[in-house]
Short mmCIF file of N, CA and C in Angstrom, two decimals:
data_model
loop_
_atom_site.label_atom_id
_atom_site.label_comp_id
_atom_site.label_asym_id
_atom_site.label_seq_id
_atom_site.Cartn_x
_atom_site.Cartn_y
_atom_site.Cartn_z
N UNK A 1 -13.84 116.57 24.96
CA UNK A 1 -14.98 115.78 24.55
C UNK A 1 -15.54 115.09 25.79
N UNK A 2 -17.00 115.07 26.08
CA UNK A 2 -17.32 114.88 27.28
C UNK A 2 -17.68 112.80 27.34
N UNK A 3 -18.02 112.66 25.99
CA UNK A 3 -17.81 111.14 25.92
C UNK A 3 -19.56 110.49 26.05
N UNK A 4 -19.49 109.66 25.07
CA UNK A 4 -21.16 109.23 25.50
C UNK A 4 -21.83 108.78 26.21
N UNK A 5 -23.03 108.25 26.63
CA UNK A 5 -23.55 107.92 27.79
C UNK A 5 -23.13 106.80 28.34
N UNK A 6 -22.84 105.85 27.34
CA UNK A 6 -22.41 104.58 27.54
C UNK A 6 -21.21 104.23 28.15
N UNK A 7 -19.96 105.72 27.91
CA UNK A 7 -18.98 105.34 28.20
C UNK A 7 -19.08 106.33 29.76
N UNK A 8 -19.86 107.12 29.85
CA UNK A 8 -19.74 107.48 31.82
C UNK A 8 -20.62 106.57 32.44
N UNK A 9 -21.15 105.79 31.80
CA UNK A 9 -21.64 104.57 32.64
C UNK A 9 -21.28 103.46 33.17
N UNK A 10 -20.09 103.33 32.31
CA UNK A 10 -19.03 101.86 32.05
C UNK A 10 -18.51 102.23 33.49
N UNK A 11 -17.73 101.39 34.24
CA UNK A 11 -17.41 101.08 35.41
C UNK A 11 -15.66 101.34 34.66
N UNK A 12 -14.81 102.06 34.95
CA UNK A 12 -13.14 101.42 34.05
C UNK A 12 -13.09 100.13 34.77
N UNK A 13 -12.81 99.56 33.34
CA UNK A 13 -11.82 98.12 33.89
C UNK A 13 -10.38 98.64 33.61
N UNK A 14 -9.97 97.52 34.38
CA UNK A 14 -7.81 97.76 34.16
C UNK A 14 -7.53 96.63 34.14
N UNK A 15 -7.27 96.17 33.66
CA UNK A 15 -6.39 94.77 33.66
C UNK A 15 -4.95 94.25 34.37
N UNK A 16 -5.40 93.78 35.62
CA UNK A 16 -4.27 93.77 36.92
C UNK A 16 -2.93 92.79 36.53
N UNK A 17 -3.03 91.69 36.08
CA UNK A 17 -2.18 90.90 35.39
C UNK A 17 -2.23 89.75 33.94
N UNK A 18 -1.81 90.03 33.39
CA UNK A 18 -1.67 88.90 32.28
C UNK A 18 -0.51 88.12 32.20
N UNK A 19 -0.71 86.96 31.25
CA UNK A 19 -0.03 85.66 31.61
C UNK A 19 -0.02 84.98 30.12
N UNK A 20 0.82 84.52 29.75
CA UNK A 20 0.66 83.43 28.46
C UNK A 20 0.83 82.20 29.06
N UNK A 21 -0.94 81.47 28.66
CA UNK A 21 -1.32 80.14 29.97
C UNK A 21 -0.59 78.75 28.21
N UNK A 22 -0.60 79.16 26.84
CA UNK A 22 -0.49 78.17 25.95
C UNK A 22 0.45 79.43 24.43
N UNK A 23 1.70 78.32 24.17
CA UNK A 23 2.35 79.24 23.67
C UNK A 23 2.47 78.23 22.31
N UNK A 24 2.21 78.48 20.88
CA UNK A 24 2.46 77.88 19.57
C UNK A 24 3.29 78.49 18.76
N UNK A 25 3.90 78.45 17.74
CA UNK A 25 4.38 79.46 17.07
C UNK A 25 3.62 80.23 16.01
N UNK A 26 1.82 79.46 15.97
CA UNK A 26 1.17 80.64 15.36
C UNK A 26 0.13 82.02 16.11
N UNK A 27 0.40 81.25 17.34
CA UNK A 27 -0.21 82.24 18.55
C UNK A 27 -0.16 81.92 20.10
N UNK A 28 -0.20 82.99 20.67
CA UNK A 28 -0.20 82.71 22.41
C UNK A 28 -1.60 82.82 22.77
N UNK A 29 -1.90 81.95 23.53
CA UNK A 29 -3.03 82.34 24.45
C UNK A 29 -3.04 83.07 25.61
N UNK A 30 -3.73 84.06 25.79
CA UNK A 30 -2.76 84.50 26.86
C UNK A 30 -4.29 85.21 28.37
N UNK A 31 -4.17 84.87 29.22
CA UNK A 31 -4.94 84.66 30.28
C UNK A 31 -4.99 85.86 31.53
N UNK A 32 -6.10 87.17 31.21
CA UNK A 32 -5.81 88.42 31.99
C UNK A 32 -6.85 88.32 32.81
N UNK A 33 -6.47 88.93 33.74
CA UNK A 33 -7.02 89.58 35.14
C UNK A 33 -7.59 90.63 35.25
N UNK A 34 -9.16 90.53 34.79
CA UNK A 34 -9.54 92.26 34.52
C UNK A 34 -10.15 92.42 35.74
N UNK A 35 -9.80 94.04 35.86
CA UNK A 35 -10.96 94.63 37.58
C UNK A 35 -10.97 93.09 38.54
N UNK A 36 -12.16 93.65 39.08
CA UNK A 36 -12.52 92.72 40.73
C UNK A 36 -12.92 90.72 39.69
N UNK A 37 -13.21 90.59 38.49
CA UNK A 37 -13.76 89.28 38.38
C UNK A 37 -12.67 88.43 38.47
N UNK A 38 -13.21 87.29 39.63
CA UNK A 38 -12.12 85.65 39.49
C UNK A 38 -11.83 85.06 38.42
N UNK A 39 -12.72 85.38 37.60
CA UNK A 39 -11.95 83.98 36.47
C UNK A 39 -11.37 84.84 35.38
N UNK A 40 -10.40 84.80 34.78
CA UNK A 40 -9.80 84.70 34.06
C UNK A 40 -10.40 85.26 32.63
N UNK A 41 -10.21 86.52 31.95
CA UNK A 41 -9.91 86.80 30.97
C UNK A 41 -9.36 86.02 29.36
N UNK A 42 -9.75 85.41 28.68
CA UNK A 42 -9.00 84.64 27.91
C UNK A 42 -9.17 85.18 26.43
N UNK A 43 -7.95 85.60 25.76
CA UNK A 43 -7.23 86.55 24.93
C UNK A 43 -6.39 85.66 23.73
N UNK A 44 -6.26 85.68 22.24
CA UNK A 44 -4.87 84.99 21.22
C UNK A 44 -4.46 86.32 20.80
N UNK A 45 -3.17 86.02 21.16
CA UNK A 45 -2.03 87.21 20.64
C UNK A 45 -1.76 86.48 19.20
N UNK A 46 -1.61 86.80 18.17
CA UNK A 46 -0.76 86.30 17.14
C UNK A 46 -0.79 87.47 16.16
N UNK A 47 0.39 87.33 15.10
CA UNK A 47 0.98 88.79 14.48
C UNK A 47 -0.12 89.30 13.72
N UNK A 48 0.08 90.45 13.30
CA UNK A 48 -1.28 91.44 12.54
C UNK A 48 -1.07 90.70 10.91
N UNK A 49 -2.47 90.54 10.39
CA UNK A 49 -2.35 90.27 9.06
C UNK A 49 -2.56 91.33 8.53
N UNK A 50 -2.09 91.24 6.67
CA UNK A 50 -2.49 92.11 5.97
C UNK A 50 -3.29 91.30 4.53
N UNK A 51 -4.18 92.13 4.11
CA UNK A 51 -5.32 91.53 3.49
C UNK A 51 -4.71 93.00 2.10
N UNK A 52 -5.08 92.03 0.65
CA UNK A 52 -4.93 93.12 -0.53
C UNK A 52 -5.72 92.72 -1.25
N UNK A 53 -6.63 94.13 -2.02
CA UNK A 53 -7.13 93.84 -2.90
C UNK A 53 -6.84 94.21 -4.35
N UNK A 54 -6.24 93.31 -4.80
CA UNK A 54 -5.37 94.00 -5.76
C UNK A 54 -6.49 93.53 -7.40
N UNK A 55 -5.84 94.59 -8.33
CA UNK A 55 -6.86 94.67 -9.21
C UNK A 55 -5.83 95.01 -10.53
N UNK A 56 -6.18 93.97 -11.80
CA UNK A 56 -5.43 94.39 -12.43
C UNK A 56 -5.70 95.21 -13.43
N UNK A 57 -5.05 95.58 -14.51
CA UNK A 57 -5.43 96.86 -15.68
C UNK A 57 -6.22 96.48 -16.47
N UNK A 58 -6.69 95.19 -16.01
CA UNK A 58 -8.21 95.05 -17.20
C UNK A 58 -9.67 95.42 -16.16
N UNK A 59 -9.21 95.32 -14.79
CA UNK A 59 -10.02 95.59 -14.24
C UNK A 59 -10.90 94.56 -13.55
N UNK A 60 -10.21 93.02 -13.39
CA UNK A 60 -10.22 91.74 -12.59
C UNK A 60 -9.42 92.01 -11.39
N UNK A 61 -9.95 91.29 -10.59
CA UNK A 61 -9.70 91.15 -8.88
C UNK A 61 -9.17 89.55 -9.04
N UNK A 62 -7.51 89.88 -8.44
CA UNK A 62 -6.90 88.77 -8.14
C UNK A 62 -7.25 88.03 -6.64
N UNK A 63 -7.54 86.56 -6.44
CA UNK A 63 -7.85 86.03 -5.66
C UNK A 63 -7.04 84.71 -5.54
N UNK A 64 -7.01 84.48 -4.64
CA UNK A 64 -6.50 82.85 -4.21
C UNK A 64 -7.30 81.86 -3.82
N UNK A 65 -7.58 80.65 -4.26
CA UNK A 65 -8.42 79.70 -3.54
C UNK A 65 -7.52 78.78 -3.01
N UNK A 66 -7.74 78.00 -1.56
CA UNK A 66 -7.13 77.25 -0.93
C UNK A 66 -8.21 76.35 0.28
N UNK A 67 -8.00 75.64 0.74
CA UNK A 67 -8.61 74.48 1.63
C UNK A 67 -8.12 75.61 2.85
N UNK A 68 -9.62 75.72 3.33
CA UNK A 68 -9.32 76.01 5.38
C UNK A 68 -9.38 75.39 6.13
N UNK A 69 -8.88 74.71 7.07
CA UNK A 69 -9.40 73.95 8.27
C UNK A 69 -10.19 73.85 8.74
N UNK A 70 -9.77 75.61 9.00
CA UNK A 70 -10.35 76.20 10.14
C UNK A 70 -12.31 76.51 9.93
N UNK A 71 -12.50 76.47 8.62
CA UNK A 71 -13.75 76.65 8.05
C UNK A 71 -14.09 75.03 7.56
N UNK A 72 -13.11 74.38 7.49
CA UNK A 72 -13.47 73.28 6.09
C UNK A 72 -13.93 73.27 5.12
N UNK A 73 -13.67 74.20 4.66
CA UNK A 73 -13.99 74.03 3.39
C UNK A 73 -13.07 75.04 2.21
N UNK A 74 -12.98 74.60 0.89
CA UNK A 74 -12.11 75.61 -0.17
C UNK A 74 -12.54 76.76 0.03
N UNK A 75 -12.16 77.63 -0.03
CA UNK A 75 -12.51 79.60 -0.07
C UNK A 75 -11.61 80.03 -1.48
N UNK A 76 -12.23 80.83 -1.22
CA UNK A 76 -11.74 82.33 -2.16
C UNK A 76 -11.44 83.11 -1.29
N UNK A 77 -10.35 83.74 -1.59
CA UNK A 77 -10.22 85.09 -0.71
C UNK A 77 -9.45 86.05 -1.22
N UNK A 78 -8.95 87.02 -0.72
CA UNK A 78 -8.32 88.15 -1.15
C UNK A 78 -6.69 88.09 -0.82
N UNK A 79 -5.54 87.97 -1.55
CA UNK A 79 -4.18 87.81 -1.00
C UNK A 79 -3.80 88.27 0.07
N UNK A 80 -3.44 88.03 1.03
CA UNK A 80 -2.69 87.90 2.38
C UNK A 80 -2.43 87.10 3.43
N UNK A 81 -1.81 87.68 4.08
CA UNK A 81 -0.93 86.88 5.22
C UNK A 81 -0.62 87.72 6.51
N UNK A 82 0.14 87.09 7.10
CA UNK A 82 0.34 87.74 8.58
C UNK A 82 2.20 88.49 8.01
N UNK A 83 2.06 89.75 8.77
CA UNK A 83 2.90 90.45 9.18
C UNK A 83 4.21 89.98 9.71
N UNK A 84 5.61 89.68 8.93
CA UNK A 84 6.32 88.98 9.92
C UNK A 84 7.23 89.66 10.86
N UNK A 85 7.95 89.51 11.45
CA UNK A 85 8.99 90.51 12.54
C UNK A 85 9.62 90.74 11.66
N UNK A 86 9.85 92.25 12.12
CA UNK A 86 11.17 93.35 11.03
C UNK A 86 10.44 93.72 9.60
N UNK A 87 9.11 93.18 9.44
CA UNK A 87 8.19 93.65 8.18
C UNK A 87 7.48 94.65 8.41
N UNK A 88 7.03 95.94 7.52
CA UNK A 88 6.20 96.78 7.81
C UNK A 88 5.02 96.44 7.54
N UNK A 89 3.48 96.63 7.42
CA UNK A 89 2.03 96.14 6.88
C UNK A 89 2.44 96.01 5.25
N UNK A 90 3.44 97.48 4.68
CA UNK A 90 3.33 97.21 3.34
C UNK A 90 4.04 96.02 2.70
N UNK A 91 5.18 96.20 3.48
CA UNK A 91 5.77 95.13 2.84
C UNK A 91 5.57 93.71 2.68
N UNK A 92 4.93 93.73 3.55
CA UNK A 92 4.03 91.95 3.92
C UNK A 92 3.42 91.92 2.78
N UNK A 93 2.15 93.23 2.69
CA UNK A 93 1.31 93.13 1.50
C UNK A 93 1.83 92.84 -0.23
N UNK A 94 2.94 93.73 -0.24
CA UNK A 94 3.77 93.15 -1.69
C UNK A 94 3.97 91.84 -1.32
N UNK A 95 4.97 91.20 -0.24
CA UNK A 95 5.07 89.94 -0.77
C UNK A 95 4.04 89.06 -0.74
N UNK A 96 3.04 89.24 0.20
CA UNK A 96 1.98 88.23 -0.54
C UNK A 96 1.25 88.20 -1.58
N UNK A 97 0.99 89.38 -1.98
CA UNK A 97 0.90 89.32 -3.54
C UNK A 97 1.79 88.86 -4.50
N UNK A 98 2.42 89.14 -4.68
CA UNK A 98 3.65 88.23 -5.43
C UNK A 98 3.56 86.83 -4.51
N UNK A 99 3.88 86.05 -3.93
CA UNK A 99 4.38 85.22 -3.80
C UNK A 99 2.83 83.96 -3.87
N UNK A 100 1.69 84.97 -3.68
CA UNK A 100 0.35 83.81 -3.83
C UNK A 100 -0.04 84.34 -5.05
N UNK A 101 0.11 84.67 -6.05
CA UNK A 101 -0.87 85.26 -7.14
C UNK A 101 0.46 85.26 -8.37
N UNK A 102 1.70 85.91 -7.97
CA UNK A 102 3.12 86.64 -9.27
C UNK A 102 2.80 87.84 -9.49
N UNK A 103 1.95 88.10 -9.29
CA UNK A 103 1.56 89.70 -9.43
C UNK A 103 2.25 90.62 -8.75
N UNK A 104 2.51 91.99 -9.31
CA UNK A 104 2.95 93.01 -8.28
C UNK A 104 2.35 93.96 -8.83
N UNK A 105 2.17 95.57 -7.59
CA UNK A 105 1.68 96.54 -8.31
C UNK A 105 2.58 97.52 -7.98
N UNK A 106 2.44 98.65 -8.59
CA UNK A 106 3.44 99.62 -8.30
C UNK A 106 2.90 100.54 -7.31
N UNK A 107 1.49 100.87 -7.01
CA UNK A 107 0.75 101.76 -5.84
C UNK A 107 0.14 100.28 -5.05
N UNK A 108 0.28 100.77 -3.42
CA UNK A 108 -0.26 100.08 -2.58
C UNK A 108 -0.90 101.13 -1.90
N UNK A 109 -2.55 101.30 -1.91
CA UNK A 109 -2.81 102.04 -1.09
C UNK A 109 -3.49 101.88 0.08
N UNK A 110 -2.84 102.34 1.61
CA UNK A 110 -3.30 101.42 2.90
C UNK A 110 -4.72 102.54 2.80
N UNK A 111 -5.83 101.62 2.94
CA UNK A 111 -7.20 102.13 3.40
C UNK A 111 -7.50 101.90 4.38
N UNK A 112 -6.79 100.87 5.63
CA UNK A 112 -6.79 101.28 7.05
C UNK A 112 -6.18 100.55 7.40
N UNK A 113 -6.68 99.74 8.80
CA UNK A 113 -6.34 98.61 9.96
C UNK A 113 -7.42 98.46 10.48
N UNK A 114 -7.80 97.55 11.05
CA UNK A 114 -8.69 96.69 11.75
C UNK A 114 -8.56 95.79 12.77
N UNK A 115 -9.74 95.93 13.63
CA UNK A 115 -9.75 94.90 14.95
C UNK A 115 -10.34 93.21 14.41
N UNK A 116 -9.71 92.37 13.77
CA UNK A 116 -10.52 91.18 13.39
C UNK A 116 -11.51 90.88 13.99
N UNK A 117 -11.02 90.63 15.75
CA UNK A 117 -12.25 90.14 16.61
C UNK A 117 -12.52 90.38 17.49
N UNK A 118 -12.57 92.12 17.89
CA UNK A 118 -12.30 92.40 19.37
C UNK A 118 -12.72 91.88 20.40
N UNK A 119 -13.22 90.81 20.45
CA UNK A 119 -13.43 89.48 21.68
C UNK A 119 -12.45 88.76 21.82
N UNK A 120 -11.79 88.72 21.21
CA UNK A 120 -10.60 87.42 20.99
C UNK A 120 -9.09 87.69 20.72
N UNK A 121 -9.27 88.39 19.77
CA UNK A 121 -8.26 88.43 19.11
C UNK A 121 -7.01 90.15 19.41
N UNK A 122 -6.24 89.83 19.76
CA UNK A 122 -5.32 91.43 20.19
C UNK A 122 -4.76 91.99 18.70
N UNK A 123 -4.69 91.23 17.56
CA UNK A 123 -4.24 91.85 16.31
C UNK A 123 -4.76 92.60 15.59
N UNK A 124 -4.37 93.05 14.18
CA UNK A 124 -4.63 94.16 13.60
C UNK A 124 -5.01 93.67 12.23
N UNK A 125 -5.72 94.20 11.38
CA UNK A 125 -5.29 93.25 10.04
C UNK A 125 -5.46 95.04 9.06
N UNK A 126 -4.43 94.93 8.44
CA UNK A 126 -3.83 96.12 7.56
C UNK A 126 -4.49 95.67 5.96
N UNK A 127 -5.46 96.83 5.59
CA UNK A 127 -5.76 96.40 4.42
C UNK A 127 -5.86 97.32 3.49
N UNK A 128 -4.80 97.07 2.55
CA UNK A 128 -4.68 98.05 1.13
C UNK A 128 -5.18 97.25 -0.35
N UNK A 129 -5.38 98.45 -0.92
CA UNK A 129 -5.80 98.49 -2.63
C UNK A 129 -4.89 98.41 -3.47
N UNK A 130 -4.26 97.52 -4.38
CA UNK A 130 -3.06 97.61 -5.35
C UNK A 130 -4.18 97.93 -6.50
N UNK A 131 -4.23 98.72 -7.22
CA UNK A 131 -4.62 98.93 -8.94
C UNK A 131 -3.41 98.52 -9.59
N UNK A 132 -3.74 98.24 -11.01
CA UNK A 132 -2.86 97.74 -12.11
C UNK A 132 -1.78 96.83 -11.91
N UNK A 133 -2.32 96.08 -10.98
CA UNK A 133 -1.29 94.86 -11.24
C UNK A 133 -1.23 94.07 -12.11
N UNK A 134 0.25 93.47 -12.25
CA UNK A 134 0.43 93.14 -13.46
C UNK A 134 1.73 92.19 -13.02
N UNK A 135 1.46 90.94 -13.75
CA UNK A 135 2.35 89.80 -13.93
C UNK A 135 3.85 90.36 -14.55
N UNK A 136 4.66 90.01 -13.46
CA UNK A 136 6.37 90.39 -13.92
C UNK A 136 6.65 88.95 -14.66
N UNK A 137 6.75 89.16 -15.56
CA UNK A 137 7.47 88.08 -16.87
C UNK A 137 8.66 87.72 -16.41
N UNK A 138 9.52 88.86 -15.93
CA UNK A 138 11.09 88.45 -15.84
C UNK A 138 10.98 87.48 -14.25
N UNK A 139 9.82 87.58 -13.37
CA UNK A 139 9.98 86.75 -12.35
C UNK A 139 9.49 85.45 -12.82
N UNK A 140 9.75 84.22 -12.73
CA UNK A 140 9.21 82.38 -12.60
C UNK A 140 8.38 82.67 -11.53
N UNK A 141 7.26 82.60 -11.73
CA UNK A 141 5.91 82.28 -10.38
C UNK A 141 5.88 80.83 -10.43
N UNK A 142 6.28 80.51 -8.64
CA UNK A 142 6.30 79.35 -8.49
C UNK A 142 5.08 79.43 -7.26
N UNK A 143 3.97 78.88 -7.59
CA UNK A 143 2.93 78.87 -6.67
C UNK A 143 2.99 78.01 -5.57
N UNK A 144 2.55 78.85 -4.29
CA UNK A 144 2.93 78.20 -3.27
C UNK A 144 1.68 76.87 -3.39
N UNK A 145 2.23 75.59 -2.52
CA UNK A 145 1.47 74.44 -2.51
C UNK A 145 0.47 74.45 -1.72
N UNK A 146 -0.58 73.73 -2.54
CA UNK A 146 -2.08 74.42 -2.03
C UNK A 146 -2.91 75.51 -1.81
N UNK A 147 -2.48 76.46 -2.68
CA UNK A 147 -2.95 77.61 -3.07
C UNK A 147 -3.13 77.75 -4.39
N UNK A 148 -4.05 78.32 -4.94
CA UNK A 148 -4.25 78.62 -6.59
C UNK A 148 -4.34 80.10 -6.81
N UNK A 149 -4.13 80.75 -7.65
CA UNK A 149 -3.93 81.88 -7.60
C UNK A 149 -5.22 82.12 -8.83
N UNK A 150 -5.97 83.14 -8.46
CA UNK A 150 -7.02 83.08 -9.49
C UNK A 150 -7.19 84.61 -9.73
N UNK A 151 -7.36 84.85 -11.28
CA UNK A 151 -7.75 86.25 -11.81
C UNK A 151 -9.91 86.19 -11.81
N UNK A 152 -10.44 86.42 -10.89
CA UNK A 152 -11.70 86.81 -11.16
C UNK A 152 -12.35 87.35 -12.43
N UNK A 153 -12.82 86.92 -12.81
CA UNK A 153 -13.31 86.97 -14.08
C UNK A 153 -15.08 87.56 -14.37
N UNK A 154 -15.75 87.63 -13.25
CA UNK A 154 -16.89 88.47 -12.80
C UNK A 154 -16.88 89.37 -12.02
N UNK A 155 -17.52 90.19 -11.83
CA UNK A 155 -17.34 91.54 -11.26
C UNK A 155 -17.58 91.47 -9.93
N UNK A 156 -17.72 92.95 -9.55
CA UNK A 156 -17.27 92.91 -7.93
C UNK A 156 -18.75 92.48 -7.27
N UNK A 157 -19.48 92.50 -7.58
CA UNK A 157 -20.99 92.40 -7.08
C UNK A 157 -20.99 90.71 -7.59
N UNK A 158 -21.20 90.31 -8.14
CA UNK A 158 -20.82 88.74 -8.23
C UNK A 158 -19.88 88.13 -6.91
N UNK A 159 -18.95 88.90 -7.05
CA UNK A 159 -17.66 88.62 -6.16
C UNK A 159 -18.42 88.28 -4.27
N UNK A 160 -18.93 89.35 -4.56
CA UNK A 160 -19.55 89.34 -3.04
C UNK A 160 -20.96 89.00 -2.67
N UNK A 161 -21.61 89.19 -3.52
CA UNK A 161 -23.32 88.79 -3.51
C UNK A 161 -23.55 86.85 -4.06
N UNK A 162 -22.48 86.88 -4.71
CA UNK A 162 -23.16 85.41 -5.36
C UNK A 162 -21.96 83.82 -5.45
N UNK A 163 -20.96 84.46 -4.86
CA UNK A 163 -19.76 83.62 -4.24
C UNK A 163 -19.38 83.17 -2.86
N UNK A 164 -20.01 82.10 -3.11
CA UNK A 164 -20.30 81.43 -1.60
C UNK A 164 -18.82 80.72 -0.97
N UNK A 165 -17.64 80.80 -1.78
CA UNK A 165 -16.30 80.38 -1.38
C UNK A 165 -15.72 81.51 -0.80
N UNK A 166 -16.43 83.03 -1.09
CA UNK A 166 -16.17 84.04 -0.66
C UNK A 166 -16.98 84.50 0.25
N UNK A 167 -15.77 83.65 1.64
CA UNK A 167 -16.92 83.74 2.97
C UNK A 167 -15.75 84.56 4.02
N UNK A 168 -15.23 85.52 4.06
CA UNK A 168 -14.74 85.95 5.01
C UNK A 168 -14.94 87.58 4.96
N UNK A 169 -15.24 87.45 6.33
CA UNK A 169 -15.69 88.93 6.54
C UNK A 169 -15.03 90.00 6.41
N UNK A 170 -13.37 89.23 7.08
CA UNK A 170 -12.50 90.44 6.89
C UNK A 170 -11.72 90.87 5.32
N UNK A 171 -12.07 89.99 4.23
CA UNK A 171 -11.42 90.51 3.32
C UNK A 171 -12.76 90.94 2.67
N UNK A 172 -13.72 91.00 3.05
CA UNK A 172 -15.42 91.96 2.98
C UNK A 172 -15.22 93.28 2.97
N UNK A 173 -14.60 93.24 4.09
CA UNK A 173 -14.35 94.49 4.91
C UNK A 173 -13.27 95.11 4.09
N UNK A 174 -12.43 94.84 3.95
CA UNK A 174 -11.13 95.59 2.48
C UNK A 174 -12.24 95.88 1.56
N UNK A 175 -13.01 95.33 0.52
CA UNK A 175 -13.41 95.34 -0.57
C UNK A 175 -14.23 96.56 0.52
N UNK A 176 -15.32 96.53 1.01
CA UNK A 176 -16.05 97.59 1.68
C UNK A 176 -15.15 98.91 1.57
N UNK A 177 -13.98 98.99 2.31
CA UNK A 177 -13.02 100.28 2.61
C UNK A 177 -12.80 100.78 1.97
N UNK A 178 -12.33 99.49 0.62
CA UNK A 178 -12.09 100.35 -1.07
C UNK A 178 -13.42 101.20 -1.32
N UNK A 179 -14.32 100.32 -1.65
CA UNK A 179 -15.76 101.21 -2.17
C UNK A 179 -15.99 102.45 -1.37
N UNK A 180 -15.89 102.51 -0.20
CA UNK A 180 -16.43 103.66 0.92
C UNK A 180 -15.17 104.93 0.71
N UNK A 181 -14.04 104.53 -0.05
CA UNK A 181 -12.86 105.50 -0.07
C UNK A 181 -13.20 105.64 -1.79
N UNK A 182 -14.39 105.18 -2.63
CA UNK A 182 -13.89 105.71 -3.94
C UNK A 182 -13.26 104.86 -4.79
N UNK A 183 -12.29 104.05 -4.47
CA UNK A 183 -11.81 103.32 -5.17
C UNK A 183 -12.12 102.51 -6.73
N UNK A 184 -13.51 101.60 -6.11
CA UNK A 184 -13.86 100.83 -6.84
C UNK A 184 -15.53 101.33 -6.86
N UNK A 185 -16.05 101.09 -7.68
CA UNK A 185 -17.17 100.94 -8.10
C UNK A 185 -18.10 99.52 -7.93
N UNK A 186 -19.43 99.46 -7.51
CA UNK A 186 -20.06 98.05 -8.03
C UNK A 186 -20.33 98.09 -9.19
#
């Protein structure tokens, strides 16, 4: 493949050294040395999330609402979390479904991975489709604090056209992957 114009035009960069300049336990900052420029590259490492859109046998989209900081304000969003060490994408994805919603499904289907912010961000965010989920009776759902676990009760075009708590792009982007793979319908 001979590659497009854009890319025999690009100059290669390489990235000569990197550095973690600020270390948290929800992310590193971490500070590279690309090609010939002096200043500094600035990069957050932190683990890959996984985002689900899980849907149950009546045909409602389970959601969580919770307070962001980082936005300020309550959201809606789609169940997930970050990836922990020794977890695979799927398995993350079951337990955050269960553990923010009680729900489990028996098919998880991965419809891809994703760059959240390729400016910023070095992670991945893994996002699958659960159909027919369904509340395990024999489990006690003990909801985590400050989270609500919510069965959507309007459809998917509501969900995304007229829900203003439903402000994140990347669990957009799941609901998108589903529709573009078939999945779901508007």
């Amino acid at each position: 493949m001979a590659g497009t114009a854009l890319e025999k035009r690009m100059t290669p960069v390489t990235i000569a050294d990197r550095q973690t300049v600020f270390a948290t336990d929800w992310f590193d900052l971490i500070a590279k040395k690309v090609s010939d420029d002096p200043a500094p590259y600035y990069s957050i490492a932190t683990r890959d999330y996984v985002s689900v859109l899980a849907v149950t046998l009546e045909g409602k989209i389970l959601l969580v609402r919770q307070y962001r900081p980082a936005v300020e304000q309550i959201t809606l969003e789609l169940p997930g979390g970050h990836v922990e060490e020794g977890e695979t994408p799927e398995e993350a994805a079951r337990k955050e479904l269960r553990e923010e919603t009680g729900f489990a499904a028996e098919q998880f289907i991965a419809l891809g991975d994703l760059a959240p912010d390729t400016g910023r961000l070095s992670n991945r965010m893994w996002c699958f489709f659960a159909p027919g989920a369904v509340r395990n009776p024999e489990t006690k759902f003990e909801p985590e604090p400050d989270v609500e676990a919510v069965v959507y009760e309007k459809g998917l075009r509501d969900l995304i056209v007229d829900e203003p708590a439903f402000c994140s792009g990347l669990h957009r982007a799941t609901i998108l992957m589903a529709l573009a793979k078939g999945y779901l319908e508007l």
